[in-house]
PDB file of C-alpha atoms and ligand atoms in Angstrom:
ATOM      1  CA  MET A 389     138.214 123.170 104.758  1.00  0.00           C
ATOM      2  CA  ASP A 390     137.100 120.157 102.903  1.00  0.00           C
ATOM      3  CA  ASP A 391     136.757 116.928 104.709  1.00  0.00           C
ATOM      4  CA  ARG A 392     137.702 114.425 102.066  1.00  0.00           C
ATOM      5  CA  ARG A 393     135.872 111.630 104.032  1.00  0.00           C
ATOM      6  CA  PHE A 394     132.448 111.583 102.350  1.00  0.00           C
ATOM      7  CA  SER A 395     129.681 109.427 103.163  1.00  0.00           C
ATOM      8  CA  LEU A 396     126.877 107.709 101.186  1.00  0.00           C
ATOM      9  CA  MET A 397     123.981 105.425 101.885  1.00  0.00           C
ATOM     10  CA  VAL A 398     121.480 103.971  99.531  1.00  0.00           C
ATOM     11  CA  HIS A 399     118.360 101.663 100.035  1.00  0.00           C
ATOM     12  CA  GLY A 400     116.163  99.560  97.908  1.00  0.00           C
ATOM     13  CA  GLY A 401     113.259  99.112 100.189  1.00  0.00           C
ATOM     14  CA  ALA A 402     112.452  97.594 103.459  1.00  0.00           C
ATOM     15  CA  GLY A 403     110.014  94.704 104.134  1.00  0.00           C
ATOM     16  CA  THR A 404     109.835  91.069 104.973  1.00  0.00           C
ATOM     17  CA  LEU A 405     111.285  88.360 102.900  1.00  0.00           C
ATOM     18  CA  ASP A 406     111.097  84.732 103.463  1.00  0.00           C
ATOM     19  CA  ASP A 407     114.444  82.900 103.386  1.00  0.00           C
ATOM     20  CA  ALA A 408     113.962  81.300 100.002  1.00  0.00           C
ATOM     21  CA  ARG A 409     113.362  84.666  98.382  1.00  0.00           C
ATOM     22  CA  GLN A 410     116.272  86.216 100.100  1.00  0.00           C
ATOM     23  CA  ARG A 411     118.453  83.373  98.666  1.00  0.00           C
ATOM     24  CA  ALA A 412     117.036  83.742  95.310  1.00  0.00           C
ATOM     25  CA  MET A 413     117.442  87.373  94.936  1.00  0.00           C
ATOM     26  CA  GLY A 414     120.150  88.103  97.442  1.00  0.00           C
ATOM     27  CA  ASP A 415     123.083  88.165  95.130  1.00  0.00           C
ATOM     28  CA  ALA A 416     121.268  90.337  92.451  1.00  0.00           C
ATOM     29  CA  TRP A 417     120.352  92.815  95.175  1.00  0.00           C
ATOM     30  CA  ARG A 418     123.766  92.760  96.761  1.00  0.00           C
ATOM     31  CA  ALA A 419     125.318  93.414  93.331  1.00  0.00           C
ATOM     32  CA  ALA A 420     122.980  96.285  92.432  1.00  0.00           C
ATOM     33  CA  ILE A 421     123.456  97.982  95.658  1.00  0.00           C
ATOM     34  CA  GLY A 422     127.278  97.460  95.432  1.00  0.00           C
ATOM     35  CA  THR A 423     127.277  99.082  91.805  1.00  0.00           C
ATOM     36  CA  VAL A 424     125.350 102.112  93.067  1.00  0.00           C
ATOM     37  CA  LEU A 425     127.562 102.714  95.856  1.00  0.00           C
ATOM     38  CA  ALA A 426     130.649 102.336  93.633  1.00  0.00           C
ATOM     39  CA  HIS A 427     129.313 104.822  91.319  1.00  0.00           C
ATOM     40  CA  GLY A 428     128.517 107.321  94.007  1.00  0.00           C
ATOM     41  CA  ARG A 429     131.943 106.833  95.429  1.00  0.00           C
ATOM     42  CA  ARG A 430     133.581 107.778  92.151  1.00  0.00           C
ATOM     43  CA  LEU A 431     131.457 110.971  92.136  1.00  0.00           C
ATOM     44  CA  LEU A 432     132.061 111.997  95.580  1.00  0.00           C
ATOM     45  CA  GLU A 433     135.771 111.258  95.400  1.00  0.00           C
ATOM     46  CA  ARG A 434     136.157 113.866  92.488  1.00  0.00           C
ATOM     47  CA  GLY A 435     134.279 116.442  94.562  1.00  0.00           C
ATOM     48  CA  ASP A 436     130.777 116.284  93.290  1.00  0.00           C
ATOM     49  CA  CYS A 437     128.058 117.925  95.433  1.00  0.00           C
ATOM     50  CA  ALA A 438     125.804 115.640  97.572  1.00  0.00           C
ATOM     51  CA  VAL A 439     122.707 116.666  95.668  1.00  0.00           C
ATOM     52  CA  GLU A 440     124.230 115.546  92.316  1.00  0.00           C
ATOM     53  CA  VAL A 441     125.314 112.340  93.714  1.00  0.00           C
ATOM     54  CA  VAL A 442     122.158 111.256  95.375  1.00  0.00           C
ATOM     55  CA  GLU A 443     120.216 112.051  91.910  1.00  0.00           C
ATOM     56  CA  ALA A 444     122.641 110.028  89.955  1.00  0.00           C
ATOM     57  CA  CYS A 445     122.273 107.108  92.498  1.00  0.00           C
ATOM     58  CA  VAL A 446     118.602 107.193  92.575  1.00  0.00           C
ATOM     59  CA  MET A 447     118.539 107.347  88.793  1.00  0.00           C
ATOM     60  CA  LEU A 448     120.589 104.110  88.712  1.00  0.00           C
ATOM     61  CA  LEU A 449     118.102 102.487  90.959  1.00  0.00           C
ATOM     62  CA  GLU A 450     115.190 103.695  88.975  1.00  0.00           C
ATOM     63  CA  ASP A 451     116.674 102.269  85.826  1.00  0.00           C
ATOM     64  CA  ASP A 452     117.004  98.774  87.509  1.00  0.00           C
ATOM     65  CA  PRO A 453     113.802  96.534  87.436  1.00  0.00           C
ATOM     66  CA  LEU A 454     114.654  95.074  90.763  1.00  0.00           C
ATOM     67  CA  PHE A 455     113.447  97.983  92.525  1.00  0.00           C
ATOM     68  CA  ASN A 456     109.911  99.487  92.922  1.00  0.00           C
ATOM     69  CA  ALA A 457     110.828 102.826  91.325  1.00  0.00           C
ATOM     70  CA  GLY A 458     111.070 104.128  87.801  1.00  0.00           C
ATOM     71  CA  ARG A 459     111.290 100.992  85.525  1.00  0.00           C
ATOM     72  CA  GLY A 460     110.328  98.412  88.116  1.00  0.00           C
ATOM     73  CA  SER A 461     107.473 100.510  89.514  1.00  0.00           C
ATOM     74  CA  VAL A 462     104.509  98.611  90.855  1.00  0.00           C
ATOM     75  CA  LEU A 463     100.924  98.975  89.651  1.00  0.00           C
ATOM     76  CA  ASN A 464      98.094 100.705  90.997  1.00  0.00           C
ATOM     77  CA  GLU A 465      94.340  99.492  91.050  1.00  0.00           C
ATOM     78  CA  ALA A 466      93.934 100.562  87.514  1.00  0.00           C
ATOM     79  CA  GLY A 467      97.108  98.422  86.319  1.00  0.00           C
ATOM     80  CA  ALA A 468      98.899 101.685  85.709  1.00  0.00           C
ATOM     81  CA  VAL A 469     102.218 103.158  86.953  1.00  0.00           C
ATOM     82  CA  GLU A 470     101.924 106.408  89.215  1.00  0.00           C
ATOM     83  CA  MET A 471     105.336 107.326  90.573  1.00  0.00           C
ATOM     84  CA  ASP A 472     106.470 109.847  93.261  1.00  0.00           C
ATOM     85  CA  ALA A 473     109.918 111.251  93.856  1.00  0.00           C
ATOM     86  CA  ALA A 474     111.636 113.961  95.880  1.00  0.00           C
ATOM     87  CA  ILE A 475     115.046 115.475  96.249  1.00  0.00           C
ATOM     88  CA  MET A 476     116.511 117.904  98.802  1.00  0.00           C
ATOM     89  CA  ASP A 477     119.679 119.936  99.219  1.00  0.00           C
ATOM     90  CA  GLY A 478     120.963 120.540 102.681  1.00  0.00           C
ATOM     91  CA  ARG A 479     122.987 123.558 101.755  1.00  0.00           C
ATOM     92  CA  ASP A 480     119.857 125.914 101.481  1.00  0.00           C
ATOM     93  CA  LEU A 481     116.805 123.459 101.999  1.00  0.00           C
ATOM     94  CA  ALA A 482     116.067 123.692  98.294  1.00  0.00           C
ATOM     95  CA  ALA A 483     113.640 120.872  97.297  1.00  0.00           C
ATOM     96  CA  GLY A 484     111.802 119.356  94.379  1.00  0.00           C
ATOM     97  CA  ALA A 485     108.997 116.800  94.371  1.00  0.00           C
ATOM     98  CA  VAL A 486     106.646 115.105  91.931  1.00  0.00           C
ATOM     99  CA  ALA A 487     103.848 112.790  92.660  1.00  0.00           C
ATOM    100  CA  GLY A 488     101.453 110.772  90.252  1.00  0.00           C
ATOM    101  CA  VAL A 489     103.717 110.916  87.391  1.00  0.00           C
ATOM    102  CA  HIS A 490     103.906 108.233  84.660  1.00  0.00           C
ATOM    103  CA  HIS A 491     105.994 107.620  81.299  1.00  0.00           C
ATOM    104  CA  LEU A 492     108.973 108.995  82.985  1.00  0.00           C
ATOM    105  CA  PRO A 493     112.154 106.698  83.345  1.00  0.00           C
ATOM    106  CA  ASN A 494     113.578 108.922  86.132  1.00  0.00           C
ATOM    107  CA  PRO A 495     110.986 110.829  88.197  1.00  0.00           C
ATOM    108  CA  VAL A 496     113.838 111.958  90.502  1.00  0.00           C
ATOM    109  CA  ALA A 497     115.260 113.892  87.513  1.00  0.00           C
ATOM    110  CA  LEU A 498     112.080 115.897  87.168  1.00  0.00           C
ATOM    111  CA  ALA A 499     112.096 116.567  90.906  1.00  0.00           C
ATOM    112  CA  SER A 500     115.613 117.716  90.619  1.00  0.00           C
ATOM    113  CA  ARG A 501     114.691 120.209  87.842  1.00  0.00           C
ATOM    114  CA  LEU A 502     111.976 121.555  90.125  1.00  0.00           C
ATOM    115  CA  LEU A 503     114.761 122.047  92.897  1.00  0.00           C
ATOM    116  CA  ARG A 504     116.960 123.877  90.466  1.00  0.00           C
ATOM    117  CA  ASP A 505     114.157 126.067  89.149  1.00  0.00           C
ATOM    118  CA  ASN A 506     113.536 127.613  92.567  1.00  0.00           C
ATOM    119  CA  GLY A 507     109.749 127.829  91.738  1.00  0.00           C
ATOM    120  CA  PRO A 508     107.100 125.589  93.170  1.00  0.00           C
ATOM    121  CA  VAL A 509     108.492 122.701  95.219  1.00  0.00           C
ATOM    122  CA  MET A 510     105.987 120.057  94.097  1.00  0.00           C
ATOM    123  CA  LEU A 511     103.907 119.338  90.998  1.00  0.00           C
ATOM    124  CA  VAL A 512     101.502 116.564  90.673  1.00  0.00           C
ATOM    125  CA  GLY A 513      99.749 114.502  87.979  1.00  0.00           C
ATOM    126  CA  GLU A 514      99.292 116.276  84.680  1.00  0.00           C
ATOM    127  CA  GLY A 515     100.903 119.541  85.656  1.00  0.00           C
ATOM    128  CA  ALA A 516     104.040 117.600  86.476  1.00  0.00           C
ATOM    129  CA  MET A 517     103.910 115.841  83.292  1.00  0.00           C
ATOM    130  CA  ARG A 518     103.434 119.166  81.218  1.00  0.00           C
ATOM    131  CA  PHE A 519     106.322 120.479  83.139  1.00  0.00           C
ATOM    132  CA  ALA A 520     108.378 117.439  82.052  1.00  0.00           C
ATOM    133  CA  ALA A 521     107.293 118.095  78.487  1.00  0.00           C
ATOM    134  CA  GLN A 522     108.414 121.800  78.705  1.00  0.00           C
ATOM    135  CA  CYS A 523     111.893 120.776  80.099  1.00  0.00           C
ATOM    136  CA  GLY A 524     112.129 118.256  77.093  1.00  0.00           C
ATOM    137  CA  ILE A 525     112.417 115.351  79.559  1.00  0.00           C
ATOM    138  CA  THR A 526     112.277 112.035  77.611  1.00  0.00           C
ATOM    139  CA  GLN A 527     108.959 110.027  78.037  1.00  0.00           C
ATOM    140  CA  VAL A 528     108.663 106.276  77.388  1.00  0.00           C
ATOM    141  CA  SER A 529     105.645 103.970  76.727  1.00  0.00           C
ATOM    142  CA  ASP A 530     103.705 101.840  79.006  1.00  0.00           C
ATOM    143  CA  ASP A 531     105.772  98.706  77.720  1.00  0.00           C
ATOM    144  CA  TYR A 532     108.877 100.255  79.491  1.00  0.00           C
ATOM    145  CA  PHE A 533     107.079  99.650  82.836  1.00  0.00           C
ATOM    146  CA  LEU A 534     104.485  96.863  82.483  1.00  0.00           C
ATOM    147  CA  LEU A 535     106.919  93.871  83.639  1.00  0.00           C
ATOM    148  CA  ALA A 536     105.533  90.463  83.940  1.00  0.00           C
ATOM    149  CA  GLU A 537     106.383  90.225  87.563  1.00  0.00           C
ATOM    150  CA  ARG A 538     104.629  93.573  88.439  1.00  0.00           C
ATOM    151  CA  LEU A 539     101.444  92.278  86.453  1.00  0.00           C
ATOM    152  CA  ALA A 540     101.573  89.099  88.491  1.00  0.00           C
ATOM    153  CA  GLN A 541     102.019  90.965  91.703  1.00  0.00           C
ATOM    154  CA  LEU A 542      98.996  93.149  91.099  1.00  0.00           C
ATOM    155  CA  GLU A 543      96.621  90.034  90.396  1.00  0.00           C
ATOM    156  CA  GLN A 544      97.984  88.629  93.838  1.00  0.00           C
ATOM    157  CA  ALA A 545      97.140  91.829  95.445  1.00  0.00           C
ATOM    158  CA  ARG A 546      93.685  92.114  93.748  1.00  0.00           C
ATOM    159  CA  ALA A 547      92.823  88.472  94.680  1.00  0.00           C
ATOM    160  CA  GLY A 548      93.585  89.413  98.291  1.00  0.00           C
ATOM    161  CA  GLN A 549      91.769  92.710  97.957  1.00  0.00           C
ATOM    162  CA  THR A 550      94.754  94.432  99.590  1.00  0.00           C
ATOM    163  CA  THR A 551      97.483  96.836  98.847  1.00  0.00           C
ATOM    164  CA  MET A 552     100.978  95.589  99.324  1.00  0.00           C
ATOM    165  CA  LEU A 553     104.405  97.019  99.654  1.00  0.00           C
ATOM    166  CA  ASP A 554     107.076  95.526  97.414  1.00  0.00           C
ATOM    167  CA  HIS A 555     109.099  92.958  99.606  1.00  0.00           C
ATOM    168  CA  VAL A 556     106.751  90.719 101.451  1.00  0.00           C
ATOM    169  CA  GLU A 557     106.537  87.031 100.991  1.00  0.00           C
ATOM    170  CA  ALA A 558     105.894  85.293 104.239  1.00  0.00           C
ATOM    171  CA  ALA A 559     104.891  88.267 106.170  1.00  0.00           C
ATOM    172  CA  PRO A 560     103.725  88.143 109.700  1.00  0.00           C
ATOM    173  CA  ALA A 561     100.099  88.638 110.197  1.00  0.00           C
ATOM    174  CA  ASP A 562     100.428  92.219 110.736  1.00  0.00           C
ATOM    175  CA  GLU A 563     102.487  92.815 107.728  1.00  0.00           C
ATOM    176  CA  THR A 564     100.852  92.815 104.511  1.00  0.00           C
ATOM    177  CA  GLY A 565     103.060  93.825 101.820  1.00  0.00           C
ATOM    178  CA  LYS A 566     106.378  94.436 100.230  1.00  0.00           C
ATOM    179  CA  TYR A 567     108.421  97.665 100.173  1.00  0.00           C
ATOM    180  CA  GLY A 568     110.841  98.535  97.281  1.00  0.00           C
ATOM    181  CA  THR A 569     111.166 102.045  97.197  1.00  0.00           C
ATOM    182  CA  VAL A 570     114.659 103.551  96.560  1.00  0.00           C
ATOM    183  CA  GLY A 571     116.608 106.270  98.125  1.00  0.00           C
ATOM    184  CA  ALA A 572     120.011 107.718  98.813  1.00  0.00           C
ATOM    185  CA  VAL A 573     121.556 110.162 101.229  1.00  0.00           C
ATOM    186  CA  ALA A 574     125.199 111.635 100.989  1.00  0.00           C
ATOM    187  CA  ARG A 575     127.551 113.893 102.747  1.00  0.00           C
ATOM    188  CA  ASP A 576     130.066 115.374 100.255  1.00  0.00           C
ATOM    189  CA  ILE A 577     133.709 116.461 100.758  1.00  0.00           C
ATOM    190  CA  HIS A 578     132.560 120.033 101.218  1.00  0.00           C
ATOM    191  CA  GLY A 579     130.532 118.869 104.108  1.00  0.00           C
ATOM    192  CA  HIS A 580     126.998 119.278 102.519  1.00  0.00           C
ATOM    193  CA  LEU A 581     124.218 116.829 102.699  1.00  0.00           C
ATOM    194  CA  ALA A 582     121.553 115.862 100.372  1.00  0.00           C
ATOM    195  CA  ALA A 583     118.715 113.122 100.245  1.00  0.00           C
ATOM    196  CA  ALA A 584     116.405 111.646  97.426  1.00  0.00           C
ATOM    197  CA  THR A 585     113.598 109.045  97.386  1.00  0.00           C
ATOM    198  CA  SER A 586     111.868 107.496  94.515  1.00  0.00           C
ATOM    199  CA  THR A 587     108.978 105.039  94.535  1.00  0.00           C
ATOM    200  CA  GLY A 588     106.106 103.387  92.482  1.00  0.00           C
ATOM    201  CA  GLY A 589     104.271 103.257  95.758  1.00  0.00           C
ATOM    202  CA  LEU A 590     102.187 100.373  96.737  1.00  0.00           C
ATOM    203  CA  VAL A 591     100.976  97.429  94.841  1.00  0.00           C
ATOM    204  CA  ASN A 592      97.113  97.930  93.904  1.00  0.00           C
ATOM    205  CA  LYS A 593      97.108 101.379  95.635  1.00  0.00           C
ATOM    206  CA  ARG A 594      94.163 103.536  94.934  1.00  0.00           C
ATOM    207  CA  LEU A 595      94.185 105.815  91.870  1.00  0.00           C
ATOM    208  CA  GLY A 596      95.686 109.094  93.059  1.00  0.00           C
ATOM    209  CA  ARG A 597      97.042 107.843  96.262  1.00  0.00           C
ATOM    210  CA  VAL A 598     100.466 109.509  97.250  1.00  0.00           C
ATOM    211  CA  GLY A 599     102.662 108.111  99.847  1.00  0.00           C
ATOM    212  CA  ASP A 600     105.557 109.533 102.008  1.00  0.00           C
ATOM    213  CA  SER A 601     108.151 109.414  99.473  1.00  0.00           C
ATOM    214  CA  PRO A 602     107.632 112.794  97.714  1.00  0.00           C
ATOM    215  CA  LEU A 603     106.767 114.629 100.891  1.00  0.00           C
ATOM    216  CA  ILE A 604     109.568 116.917 102.317  1.00  0.00           C
ATOM    217  CA  GLY A 605     110.000 115.922 105.929  1.00  0.00           C
ATOM    218  CA  ALA A 606     108.054 112.564 105.621  1.00  0.00           C
ATOM    219  CA  GLY A 607     110.099 110.419 103.230  1.00  0.00           C
ATOM    220  CA  VAL A 608     112.818 112.630 102.446  1.00  0.00           C
ATOM    221  CA  TYR A 609     114.744 115.576 104.283  1.00  0.00           C
ATOM    222  CA  ALA A 610     118.197 117.171 104.242  1.00  0.00           C
ATOM    223  CA  ASP A 611     119.654 119.969 106.182  1.00  0.00           C
ATOM    224  CA  ASP A 612     123.426 120.624 106.529  1.00  0.00           C
ATOM    225  CA  GLU A 613     122.814 121.564 110.100  1.00  0.00           C
ATOM    226  CA  THR A 614     121.310 118.109 111.137  1.00  0.00           C
ATOM    227  CA  CYS A 615     121.109 115.226 108.805  1.00  0.00           C
ATOM    228  CA  ALA A 616     119.945 113.791 105.483  1.00  0.00           C
ATOM    229  CA  VAL A 617     117.065 111.104 105.653  1.00  0.00           C
ATOM    230  CA  SER A 618     115.304 108.658 103.101  1.00  0.00           C
ATOM    231  CA  ALA A 619     112.535 106.500 104.182  1.00  0.00           C
ATOM    232  CA  THR A 620     110.921 103.345 102.834  1.00  0.00           C
ATOM    233  CA  GLY A 621     107.909 101.532 104.086  1.00  0.00           C
ATOM    234  CA  HIS A 622     104.196 101.956 104.626  1.00  0.00           C
ATOM    235  CA  GLY A 623     103.953 105.661 103.646  1.00  0.00           C
ATOM    236  CA  GLU A 624     100.784 106.453 105.697  1.00  0.00           C
ATOM    237  CA  ASP A 625     102.645 105.688 108.883  1.00  0.00           C
ATOM    238  CA  PHE A 626     105.742 107.972 107.790  1.00  0.00           C
ATOM    239  CA  MET A 627     103.367 110.663 106.924  1.00  0.00           C
ATOM    240  CA  ARG A 628     101.541 110.794 110.184  1.00  0.00           C
ATOM    241  CA  CYS A 629     104.882 110.710 111.986  1.00  0.00           C
ATOM    242  CA  VAL A 630     106.604 113.340 109.750  1.00  0.00           C
ATOM    243  CA  ILE A 631     109.474 110.695 110.232  1.00  0.00           C
ATOM    244  CA  ALA A 632     112.365 112.283 108.362  1.00  0.00           C
ATOM    245  CA  LYS A 633     111.914 115.737 109.907  1.00  0.00           C
ATOM    246  CA  THR A 634     111.342 114.157 113.345  1.00  0.00           C
ATOM    247  CA  ILE A 635     114.762 112.419 113.118  1.00  0.00           C
ATOM    248  CA  ALA A 636     116.303 115.746 112.093  1.00  0.00           C
ATOM    249  CA  ASP A 637     114.746 117.404 115.014  1.00  0.00           C
ATOM    250  CA  HIS A 638     116.141 114.931 117.302  1.00  0.00           C
ATOM    251  CA  VAL A 639     119.630 115.794 116.021  1.00  0.00           C
ATOM    252  CA  ASP A 640     118.918 119.464 116.011  1.00  0.00           C
ATOM    253  CA  MET A 641     117.260 119.765 119.493  1.00  0.00           C
ATOM    254  CA  GLN A 642     118.939 117.116 121.495  1.00  0.00           C
ATOM    255  CA  GLY A 643     122.300 116.945 119.818  1.00  0.00           C
ATOM    256  CA  LEU A 644     121.857 113.332 118.993  1.00  0.00           C
ATOM    257  CA  ASP A 645     124.136 111.612 116.355  1.00  0.00           C
ATOM    258  CA  ALA A 646     122.715 109.758 113.424  1.00  0.00           C
ATOM    259  CA  ARG A 647     122.521 106.336 115.283  1.00  0.00           C
ATOM    260  CA  GLN A 648     120.876 107.720 118.347  1.00  0.00           C
ATOM    261  CA  ALA A 649     118.251 110.008 116.282  1.00  0.00           C
ATOM    262  CA  THR A 650     117.523 107.079 114.012  1.00  0.00           C
ATOM    263  CA  ARG A 651     116.682 104.983 117.067  1.00  0.00           C
ATOM    264  CA  ALA A 652     114.591 107.635 118.556  1.00  0.00           C
ATOM    265  CA  GLY A 653     112.700 108.086 115.196  1.00  0.00           C
ATOM    266  CA  MET A 654     112.034 104.271 114.949  1.00  0.00           C
ATOM    267  CA  ASP A 655     110.742 104.225 118.539  1.00  0.00           C
ATOM    268  CA  TYR A 656     108.397 106.906 118.008  1.00  0.00           C
ATOM    269  CA  LEU A 657     107.191 105.336 114.708  1.00  0.00           C
ATOM    270  CA  LEU A 658     106.439 102.083 116.499  1.00  0.00           C
ATOM    271  CA  ARG A 659     105.160 103.582 119.538  1.00  0.00           C
ATOM    272  CA  ARG A 660     102.596 105.938 118.025  1.00  0.00           C
ATOM    273  CA  VAL A 661     101.570 104.113 114.789  1.00  0.00           C
ATOM    274  CA  ARG A 662     103.045 100.668 114.916  1.00  0.00           C
ATOM    275  CA  GLY A 663     104.785 102.076 111.658  1.00  0.00           C
ATOM    276  CA  ARG A 664     106.360  99.465 109.260  1.00  0.00           C
ATOM    277  CA  GLY A 665     109.533 100.424 107.293  1.00  0.00           C
ATOM    278  CA  GLY A 666     112.873 101.927 107.654  1.00  0.00           C
ATOM    279  CA  VAL A 667     115.200 104.917 107.042  1.00  0.00           C
ATOM    280  CA  ILE A 668     118.816 105.629 106.150  1.00  0.00           C
ATOM    281  CA  VAL A 669     120.403 108.590 107.813  1.00  0.00           C
ATOM    282  CA  ILE A 670     123.613 110.513 107.523  1.00  0.00           C
ATOM    283  CA  ASP A 671     124.309 113.265 110.086  1.00  0.00           C
ATOM    284  CA  HIS A 672     126.385 116.375 109.655  1.00  0.00           C
ATOM    285  CA  HIS A 673     129.572 114.712 110.803  1.00  0.00           C
ATOM    286  CA  GLY A 674     129.056 112.090 108.197  1.00  0.00           C
ATOM    287  CA  ASN A 675     128.104 109.349 110.507  1.00  0.00           C
ATOM    288  CA  CYS A 676     125.823 106.763 108.993  1.00  0.00           C
ATOM    289  CA  ALA A 677     122.812 105.004 110.459  1.00  0.00           C
ATOM    290  CA  SER A 678     119.977 102.799 109.355  1.00  0.00           C
ATOM    291  CA  GLY A 679     116.860 101.593 111.257  1.00  0.00           C
ATOM    292  CA  PHE A 680     113.827  99.398 110.443  1.00  0.00           C
ATOM    293  CA  THR A 681     110.972  98.040 112.013  1.00  0.00           C
ATOM    294  CA  THR A 682     110.441  95.328 109.409  1.00  0.00           C
ATOM    295  CA  ARG A 683     112.525  92.203 109.122  1.00  0.00           C
ATOM    296  CA  ASN A 684     114.673  93.320 106.331  1.00  0.00           C
ATOM    297  CA  MET A 685     115.819  96.476 104.451  1.00  0.00           C
ATOM    298  CA  ILE A 686     117.978  96.439 101.326  1.00  0.00           C
ATOM    299  CA  HIS A 687     120.646  98.922 101.966  1.00  0.00           C
ATOM    300  CA  GLY A 688     124.394  99.733 101.864  1.00  0.00           C
ATOM    301  CA  TRP A 689     126.700 102.383 102.863  1.00  0.00           C
ATOM    302  CA  ILE A 690     130.119 103.962 102.791  1.00  0.00           C
ATOM    303  CA  GLU A 691     130.995 105.720 106.045  1.00  0.00           C
ATOM    304  CA  HIS A 692     133.755 108.360 106.086  1.00  0.00           C
ATOM    305  CA  GLY A 693     135.188 106.980 102.815  1.00  0.00           C
ATOM    306  CA  ALA A 694     135.836 103.504 104.170  1.00  0.00           C
ATOM    307  CA  GLU A 695     134.731 100.122 102.476  1.00  0.00           C
ATOM    308  CA  ALA A 696     131.336  99.637 101.163  1.00  0.00           C
ATOM    309  CA  VAL A 697     129.007  97.516 103.213  1.00  0.00           C
ATOM    310  CA  VAL A 698     125.790  96.004 101.819  1.00  0.00           C
ATOM    311  CA  ARG A 699     123.015  94.597 104.054  1.00  0.00           C
ATOM    312  CA  LEU A 700     119.718  92.762 103.064  1.00  0.00           C
TER     313      LEU A 700
HETATM  314  N1  LIG B 149     106.956 104.503 101.109  1.00  0.00           N
HETATM  315  C1  LIG B 149     106.328 104.088  99.850  1.00  0.00           C
HETATM  316  C2  LIG B 149     105.046 104.431  99.734  1.00  0.00           C
HETATM  317  O1  LIG B 149     104.319 104.330 100.733  1.00  0.00           O
HETATM  318  C3  LIG B 149     106.418 102.584  99.544  1.00  0.00           C
HETATM  319  C4  LIG B 149     107.836 101.920  99.784  1.00  0.00           C
HETATM  320  O2  LIG B 149     108.589 102.437 100.519  1.00  0.00           O
HETATM  321  O3  LIG B 149     107.964 100.915  99.203  1.00  0.00           O
HETATM  322  O4  LIG B 149     104.451 104.815  98.730  1.00  0.00           O
END
């Protein structure tokens, strides 16, 4: 029987923001996350599948230049956009992922196409772009992505000879960057789970560098038997801890709920690699949880169909 009480969570990146930046951007981020949650609610209420809803939510976030994904993607060391995205359906563990793609307004839509095609789970670089062309997916010119703020941010990272995540202003000495990846997890009224994550990666990242976001089990995971997870933060830390699957394993093997499993996952991330970032998690009962080791994470949720909550 359908449990009409759906749940939905979205994030717009974890990181460290100083108070001035938080004040300046807070309303815009709050409004953007609120809009995406409201859209997701409409889809879930009318009975859409979780996998369709997370794709739709991530596409909205990719279209918004406030976030480091799609249009607002940060630039790599060559001053170019290289995006990664993945999506997973908890019903049958179907998944699709793309890495190192460019000229696509919505990388998650290409990942979703792979998920539906039931062939390779992941395509990278030119192979992914060729697949996009074969699918007739619209491509856009560089002007769509090369936003003034991103160019300035790249100069800042180059001057400091560092890579940066997307939201760090006055970062503590051990936090060197800003995080702005986007993601969504959902449980639909039929009880199914799904997750999607999309990113431009790190500012000034090495050409060809791929983070955790498109890696199943690291930056994204969904299984109806356990939970759905989307991560944001320093990708190398999440990859080494296989964080999304680690959280799912805590639900599976120890019977933990979303909150307990998230806490266990974040403890592991900190203990083993001093990992920086966060996750959003919905377990198979629809319980929502978030955890982050940075000072902030832009995120929001609707738990069991209740009022939307947004946190920065
Ligand atoms: N996880 C992403 C990466 O490492 C970055 C982010 O979350 O902002 O590519």
